[in-house]
Coordinates of C-alpha atoms in Angstrom, one line a residue:
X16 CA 124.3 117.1 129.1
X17 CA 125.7 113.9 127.8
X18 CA 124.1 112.1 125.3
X19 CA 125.3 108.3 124.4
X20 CA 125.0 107.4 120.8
X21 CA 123.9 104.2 119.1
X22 CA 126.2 101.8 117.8
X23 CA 126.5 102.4 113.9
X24 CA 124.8 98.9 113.2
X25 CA 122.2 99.7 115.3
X26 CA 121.7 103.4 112.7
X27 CA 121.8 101.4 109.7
X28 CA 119.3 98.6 110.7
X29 CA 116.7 101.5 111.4
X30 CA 117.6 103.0 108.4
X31 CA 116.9 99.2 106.6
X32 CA 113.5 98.6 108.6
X33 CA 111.9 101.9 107.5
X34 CA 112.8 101.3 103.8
X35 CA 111.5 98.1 104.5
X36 CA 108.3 99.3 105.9
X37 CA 108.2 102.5 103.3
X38 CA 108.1 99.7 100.3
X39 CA 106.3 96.9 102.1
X40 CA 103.9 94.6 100.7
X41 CA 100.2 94.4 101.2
X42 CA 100.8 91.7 104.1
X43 CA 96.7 90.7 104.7
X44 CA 97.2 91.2 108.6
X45 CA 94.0 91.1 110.1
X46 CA 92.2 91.1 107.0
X47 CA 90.6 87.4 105.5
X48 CA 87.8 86.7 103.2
X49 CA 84.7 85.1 104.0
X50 CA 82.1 83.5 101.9
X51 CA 78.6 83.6 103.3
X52 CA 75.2 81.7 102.0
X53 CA 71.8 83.3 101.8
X54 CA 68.9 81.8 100.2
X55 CA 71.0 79.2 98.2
X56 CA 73.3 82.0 96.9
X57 CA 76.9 82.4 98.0
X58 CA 78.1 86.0 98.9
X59 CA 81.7 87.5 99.6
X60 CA 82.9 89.8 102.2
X61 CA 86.6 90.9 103.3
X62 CA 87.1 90.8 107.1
X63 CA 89.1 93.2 109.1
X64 CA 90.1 92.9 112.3
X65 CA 91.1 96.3 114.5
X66 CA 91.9 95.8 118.2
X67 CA 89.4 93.1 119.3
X68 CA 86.4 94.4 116.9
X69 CA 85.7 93.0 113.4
X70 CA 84.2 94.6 110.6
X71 CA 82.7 92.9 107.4
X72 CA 82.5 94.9 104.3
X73 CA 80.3 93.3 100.8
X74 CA 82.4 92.3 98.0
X75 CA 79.8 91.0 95.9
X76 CA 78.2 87.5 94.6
X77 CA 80.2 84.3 94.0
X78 CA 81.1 84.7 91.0
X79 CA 84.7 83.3 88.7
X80 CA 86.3 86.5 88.7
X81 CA 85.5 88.0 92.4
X82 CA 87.1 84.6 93.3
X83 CA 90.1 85.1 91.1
X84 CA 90.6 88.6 92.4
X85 CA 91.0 87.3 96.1
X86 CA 93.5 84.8 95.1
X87 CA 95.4 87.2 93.6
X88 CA 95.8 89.2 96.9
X89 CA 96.3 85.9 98.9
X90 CA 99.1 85.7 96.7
X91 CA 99.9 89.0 97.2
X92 CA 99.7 88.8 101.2
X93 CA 101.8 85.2 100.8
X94 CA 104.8 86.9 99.1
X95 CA 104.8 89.4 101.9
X96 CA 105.3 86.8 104.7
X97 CA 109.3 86.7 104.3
X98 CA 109.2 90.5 104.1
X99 CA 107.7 90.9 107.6
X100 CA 109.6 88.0 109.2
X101 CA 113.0 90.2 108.3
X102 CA 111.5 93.3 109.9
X103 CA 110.2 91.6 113.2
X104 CA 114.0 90.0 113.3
X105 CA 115.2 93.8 112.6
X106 CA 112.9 95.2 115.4
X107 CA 114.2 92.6 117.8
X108 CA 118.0 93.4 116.8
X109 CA 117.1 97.3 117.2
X110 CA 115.8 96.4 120.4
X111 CA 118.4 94.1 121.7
X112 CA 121.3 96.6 120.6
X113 CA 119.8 99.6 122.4
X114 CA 117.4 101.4 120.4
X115 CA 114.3 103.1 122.1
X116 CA 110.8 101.9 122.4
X117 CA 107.7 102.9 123.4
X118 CA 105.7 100.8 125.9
X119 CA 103.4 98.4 125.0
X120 CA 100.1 99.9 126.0
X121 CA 100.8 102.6 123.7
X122 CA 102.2 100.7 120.9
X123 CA 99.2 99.0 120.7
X124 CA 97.1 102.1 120.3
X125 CA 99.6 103.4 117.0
X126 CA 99.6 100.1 115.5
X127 CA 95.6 100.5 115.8
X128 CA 95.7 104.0 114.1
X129 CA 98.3 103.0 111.6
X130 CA 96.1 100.3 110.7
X131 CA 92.8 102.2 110.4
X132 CA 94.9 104.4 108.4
X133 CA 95.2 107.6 110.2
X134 CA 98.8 108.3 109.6
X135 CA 97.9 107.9 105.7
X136 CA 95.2 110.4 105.9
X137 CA 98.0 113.4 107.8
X138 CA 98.1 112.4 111.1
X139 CA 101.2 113.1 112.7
X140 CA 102.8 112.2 116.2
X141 CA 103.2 115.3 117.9
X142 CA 104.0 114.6 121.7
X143 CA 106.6 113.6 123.4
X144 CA 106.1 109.9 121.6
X145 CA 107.5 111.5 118.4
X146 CA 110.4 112.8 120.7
X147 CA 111.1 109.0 121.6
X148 CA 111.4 108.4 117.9
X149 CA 113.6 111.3 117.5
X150 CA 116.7 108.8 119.2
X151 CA 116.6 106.3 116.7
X152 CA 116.2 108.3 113.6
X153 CA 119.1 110.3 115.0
X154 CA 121.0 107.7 116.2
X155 CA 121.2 108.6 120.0
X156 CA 119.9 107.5 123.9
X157 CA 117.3 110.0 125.3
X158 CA 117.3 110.9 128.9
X159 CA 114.3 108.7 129.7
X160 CA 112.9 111.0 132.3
X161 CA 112.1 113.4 128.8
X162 CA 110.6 110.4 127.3
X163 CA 107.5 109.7 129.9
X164 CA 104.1 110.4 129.1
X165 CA 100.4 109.1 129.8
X166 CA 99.0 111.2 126.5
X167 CA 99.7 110.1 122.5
X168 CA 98.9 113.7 120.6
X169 CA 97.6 113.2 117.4
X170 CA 97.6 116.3 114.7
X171 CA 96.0 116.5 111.7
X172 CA 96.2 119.9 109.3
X173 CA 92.8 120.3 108.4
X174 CA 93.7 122.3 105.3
X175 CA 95.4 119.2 103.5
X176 CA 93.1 117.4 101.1
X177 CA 95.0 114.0 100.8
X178 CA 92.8 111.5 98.6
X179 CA 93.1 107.7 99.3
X180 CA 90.8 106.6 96.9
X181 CA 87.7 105.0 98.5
X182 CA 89.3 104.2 101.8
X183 CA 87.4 105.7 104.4
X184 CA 89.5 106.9 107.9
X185 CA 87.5 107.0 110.9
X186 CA 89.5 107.5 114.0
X187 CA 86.9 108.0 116.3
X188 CA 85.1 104.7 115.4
X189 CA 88.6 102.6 115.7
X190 CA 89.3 103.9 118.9
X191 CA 86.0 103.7 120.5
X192 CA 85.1 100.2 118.8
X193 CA 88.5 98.7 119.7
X194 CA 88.0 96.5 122.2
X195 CA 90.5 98.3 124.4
X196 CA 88.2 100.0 126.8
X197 CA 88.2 103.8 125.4
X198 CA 85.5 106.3 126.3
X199 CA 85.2 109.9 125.0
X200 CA 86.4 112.5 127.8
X201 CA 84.2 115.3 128.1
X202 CA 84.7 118.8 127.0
X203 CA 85.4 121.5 130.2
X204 CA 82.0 122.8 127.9
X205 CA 79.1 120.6 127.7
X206 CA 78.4 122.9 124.1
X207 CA 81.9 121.4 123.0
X208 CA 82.1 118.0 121.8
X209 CA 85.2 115.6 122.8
X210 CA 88.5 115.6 121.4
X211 CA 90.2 113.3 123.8
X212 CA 89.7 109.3 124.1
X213 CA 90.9 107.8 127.8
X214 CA 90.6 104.1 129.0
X215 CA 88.9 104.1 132.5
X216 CA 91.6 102.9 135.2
X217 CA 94.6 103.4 133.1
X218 CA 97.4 106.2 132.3
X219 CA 96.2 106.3 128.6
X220 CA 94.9 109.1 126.0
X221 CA 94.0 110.0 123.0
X222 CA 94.4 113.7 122.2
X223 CA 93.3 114.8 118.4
X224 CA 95.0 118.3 117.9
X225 CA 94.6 120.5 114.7
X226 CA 96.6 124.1 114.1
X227 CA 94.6 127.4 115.3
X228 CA 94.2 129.4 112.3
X229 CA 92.9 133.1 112.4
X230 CA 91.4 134.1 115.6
X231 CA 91.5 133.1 118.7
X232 CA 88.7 130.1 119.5
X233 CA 88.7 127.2 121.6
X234 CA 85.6 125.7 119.8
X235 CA 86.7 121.9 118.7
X236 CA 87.3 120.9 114.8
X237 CA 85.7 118.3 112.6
X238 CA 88.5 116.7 110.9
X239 CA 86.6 115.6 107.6
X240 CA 90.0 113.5 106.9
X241 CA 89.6 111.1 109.8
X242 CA 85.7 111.3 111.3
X243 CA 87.3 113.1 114.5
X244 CA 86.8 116.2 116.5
X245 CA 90.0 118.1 117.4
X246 CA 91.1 121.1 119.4
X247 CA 92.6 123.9 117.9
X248 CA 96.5 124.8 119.1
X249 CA 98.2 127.9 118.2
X250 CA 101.3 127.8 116.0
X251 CA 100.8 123.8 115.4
X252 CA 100.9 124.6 111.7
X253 CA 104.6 125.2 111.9
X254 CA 105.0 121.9 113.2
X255 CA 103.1 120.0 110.4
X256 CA 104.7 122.1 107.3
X257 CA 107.4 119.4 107.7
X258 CA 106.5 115.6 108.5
X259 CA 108.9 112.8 107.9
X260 CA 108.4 109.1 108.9
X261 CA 109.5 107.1 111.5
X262 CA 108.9 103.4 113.3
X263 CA 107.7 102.5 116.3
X264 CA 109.7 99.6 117.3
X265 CA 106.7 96.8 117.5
X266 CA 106.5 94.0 116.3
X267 CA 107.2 94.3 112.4
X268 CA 107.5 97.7 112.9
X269 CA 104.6 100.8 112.9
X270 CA 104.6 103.0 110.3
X271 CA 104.1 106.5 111.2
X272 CA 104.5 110.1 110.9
X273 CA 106.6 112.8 113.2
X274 CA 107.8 116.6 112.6
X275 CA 110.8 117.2 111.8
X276 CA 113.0 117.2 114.8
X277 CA 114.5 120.6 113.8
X278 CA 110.8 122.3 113.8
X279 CA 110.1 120.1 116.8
X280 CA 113.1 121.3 119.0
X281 CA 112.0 124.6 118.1
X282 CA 108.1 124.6 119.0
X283 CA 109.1 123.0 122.4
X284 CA 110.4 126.4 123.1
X285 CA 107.9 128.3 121.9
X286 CA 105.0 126.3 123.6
X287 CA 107.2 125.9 127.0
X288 CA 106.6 129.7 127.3
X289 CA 102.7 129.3 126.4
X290 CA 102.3 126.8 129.6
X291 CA 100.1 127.9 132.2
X292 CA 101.8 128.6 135.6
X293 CA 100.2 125.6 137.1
X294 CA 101.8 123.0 134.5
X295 CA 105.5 124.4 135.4
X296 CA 106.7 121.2 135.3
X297 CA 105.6 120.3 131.7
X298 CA 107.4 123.7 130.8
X299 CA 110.0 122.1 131.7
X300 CA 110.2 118.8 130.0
X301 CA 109.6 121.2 127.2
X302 CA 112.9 122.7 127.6
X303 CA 114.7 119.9 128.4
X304 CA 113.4 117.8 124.9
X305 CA 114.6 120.8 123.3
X306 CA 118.5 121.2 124.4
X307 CA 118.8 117.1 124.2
X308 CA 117.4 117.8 120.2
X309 CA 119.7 120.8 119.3
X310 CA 122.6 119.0 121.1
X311 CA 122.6 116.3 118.3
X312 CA 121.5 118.8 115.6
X313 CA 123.9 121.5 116.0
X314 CA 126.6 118.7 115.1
X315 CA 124.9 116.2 113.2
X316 CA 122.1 118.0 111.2
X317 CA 123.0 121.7 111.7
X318 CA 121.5 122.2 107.9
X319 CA 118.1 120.9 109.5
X320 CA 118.4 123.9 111.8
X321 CA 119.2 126.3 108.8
X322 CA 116.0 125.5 107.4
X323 CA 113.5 125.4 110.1
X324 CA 115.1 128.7 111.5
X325 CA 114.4 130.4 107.7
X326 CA 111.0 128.9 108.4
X327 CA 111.1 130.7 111.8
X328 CA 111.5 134.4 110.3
X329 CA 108.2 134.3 108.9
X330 CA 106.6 133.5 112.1
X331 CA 104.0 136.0 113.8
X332 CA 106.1 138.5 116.1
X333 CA 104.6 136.1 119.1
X334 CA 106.1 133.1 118.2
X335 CA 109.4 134.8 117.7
X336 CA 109.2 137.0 121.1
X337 CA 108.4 133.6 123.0
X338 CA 111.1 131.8 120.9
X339 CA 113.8 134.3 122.0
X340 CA 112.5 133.3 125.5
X341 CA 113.1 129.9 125.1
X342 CA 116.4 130.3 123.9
X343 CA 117.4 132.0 126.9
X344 CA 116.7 129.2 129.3
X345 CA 119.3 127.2 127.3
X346 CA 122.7 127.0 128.1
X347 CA 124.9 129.4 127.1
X348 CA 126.8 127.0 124.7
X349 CA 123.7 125.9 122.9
X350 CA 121.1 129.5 122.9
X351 CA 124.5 131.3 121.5
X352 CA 125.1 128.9 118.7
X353 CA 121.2 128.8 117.5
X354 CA 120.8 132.5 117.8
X355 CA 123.0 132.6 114.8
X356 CA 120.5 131.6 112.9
X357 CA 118.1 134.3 113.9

């Protein structure tokens, strides 16, 4: 399998735009201020805008110093203006010299998760949308026919406490209050509530996914960390011991989080061989993410590979019986090299 790399400008001005994005500036998008009157008395309340919907949340009474405190963060969002001009002009150049990008439709839904904070509470990409991202941060063209998918997978460890002060995450209120037509897709079990979000009409979902820890149970989740139900998935905890950020090339750039492709190459395996019979053809998508990912690791990263394989030896004998599997559908030049690691 041939895969075409990037030109080495194209490397570096990803590498630029996600330093960029890593150190931005609060930039005030979609967020204002706005003074109301009530019996005489003046009020203020910040504004935020997700999707179509907007919010109002109480600041307090007009007062010298509540007034002086919003100037300061106009200021604040002002001085980031520059900022996000360079990183739309970046995102454009990534585009224009090659780089991959994920439609539009679904770019749209990230930006509104970034923005509501998901991917600050844990929430990593998990699908094949992180795979996408994989090309840039490596440097490399995709076979797009790996690359398709109607579904963005959402995890979220439910075992991490990550604090963010008083901001509150609530995925299932941005998605369902975002103007973009999302309805809750019922559970196989009317006991079980839903963990998926669709838009009537369109090929577009939601999936909220958290590891399976102990036994067996398909009973959904509450993820305290983002307001969400999520179903449980066997070995996903291997997955999301190792995050690492990447952009979605949109606009100034979305900010998000993905496994590391190492650990990702390697659970492709593992979950082609956990497929039902009747999904053959997503077992092999599976496969075929996985040798385009070791491909570029065994020669560019192959210390990646070192690591996530130590990771692999303390595995459950499962994953490591249907790892082995996996390895045997690859070629012969690429299962031979990896099994040194075993």
């Amino acid at each position: 399998m041939i895969i075409n790399q990037l030109p080495e400008s194209v490397t570096l001005q990803y590498a630029e735009l996600l330093q960029q994005a890593w150190s931005s500036l609060p930039s005030g998008r979609g967020i204002s201020f706005v003074k109301k009157t009530n019996k005489g008395k003046d009020y203020w309340y910040i504004q935020s805008t997700v999707g179509s919907k907007k919010s109002q949340h109480y600041l307090g009474p007009d007062s010298d110093e509540i007034r002086q405190k919003i100037q300061q963060e106009k200021r604040l969002w002002q001085n980031a203006i520059p900022e996000l001009e360079q990183r739309k002009r970046l995102v454009a150049m990534l585009l224009a010299g090659g780089a991959q990008s994920i439609d539009s439709a679904h770019s749209r839904v990230l930006e509104l998760l970034e923005r509501s904070g998901v991917f600050l509470a844990g929430g990593v990409i998990v699908g094949s949308h992180a795979f996408t991202l994989y090309a840039n941060m490596l440097g490399v063209v995709w076979d797009m026919g790996s690359t398709r998918t109607q579904d963005i997978d959402v995890a979220v460890d439910n075992s991490l406490k990550i604090g963010l002060g008083k901001k509150t995450v609530d995925l299932r209120h941005a998605i369902l209050e975002s103007g973009m037509g999302f309805f809750e897709v019922p559970a196989l079990s009317r006991k079980h509530a839903s963990t998926s979000f669709s838009v009537k009409g369109k090929q577009l979902r939601v999936d909220v996914l958290t590891p399976m820890i102990g036994k067996p149970s398909s009973n959904p989740v509450l993820l305290k960390s983002i307001n969400a139900m999520a179903e449980p998935i066997r070995f996903l905890d291997f997955l999301l011991d190792d995050i690492q950020p990447a952009i979605v090339l949109s606009k100034a750039g979305i900010y998000v989080n993905v496994p590391s492709p190492a650990r990702y190459a390697i659970h492709k395996l593992v979950v082609s061989q956990r497929r039902p019979a009747t999904i053959h053809v997503k077992a092999k998508k599976d496969i075929r993410q996985a040798q385009q990912l070791f491909d570029v690791l065994i020669d560019e990263r192959p210390g990646d590979l070192a690591l996530a394989f130590e990771e692999v030896k303390k595995q459950p004998n499962k994953f490591l019986t249907q790892l082995e599997t996996g390895l045997s559908l690859l070629p012969d030049s690429i299962g031979e090299k990896l099994k040194t690691y075993l």
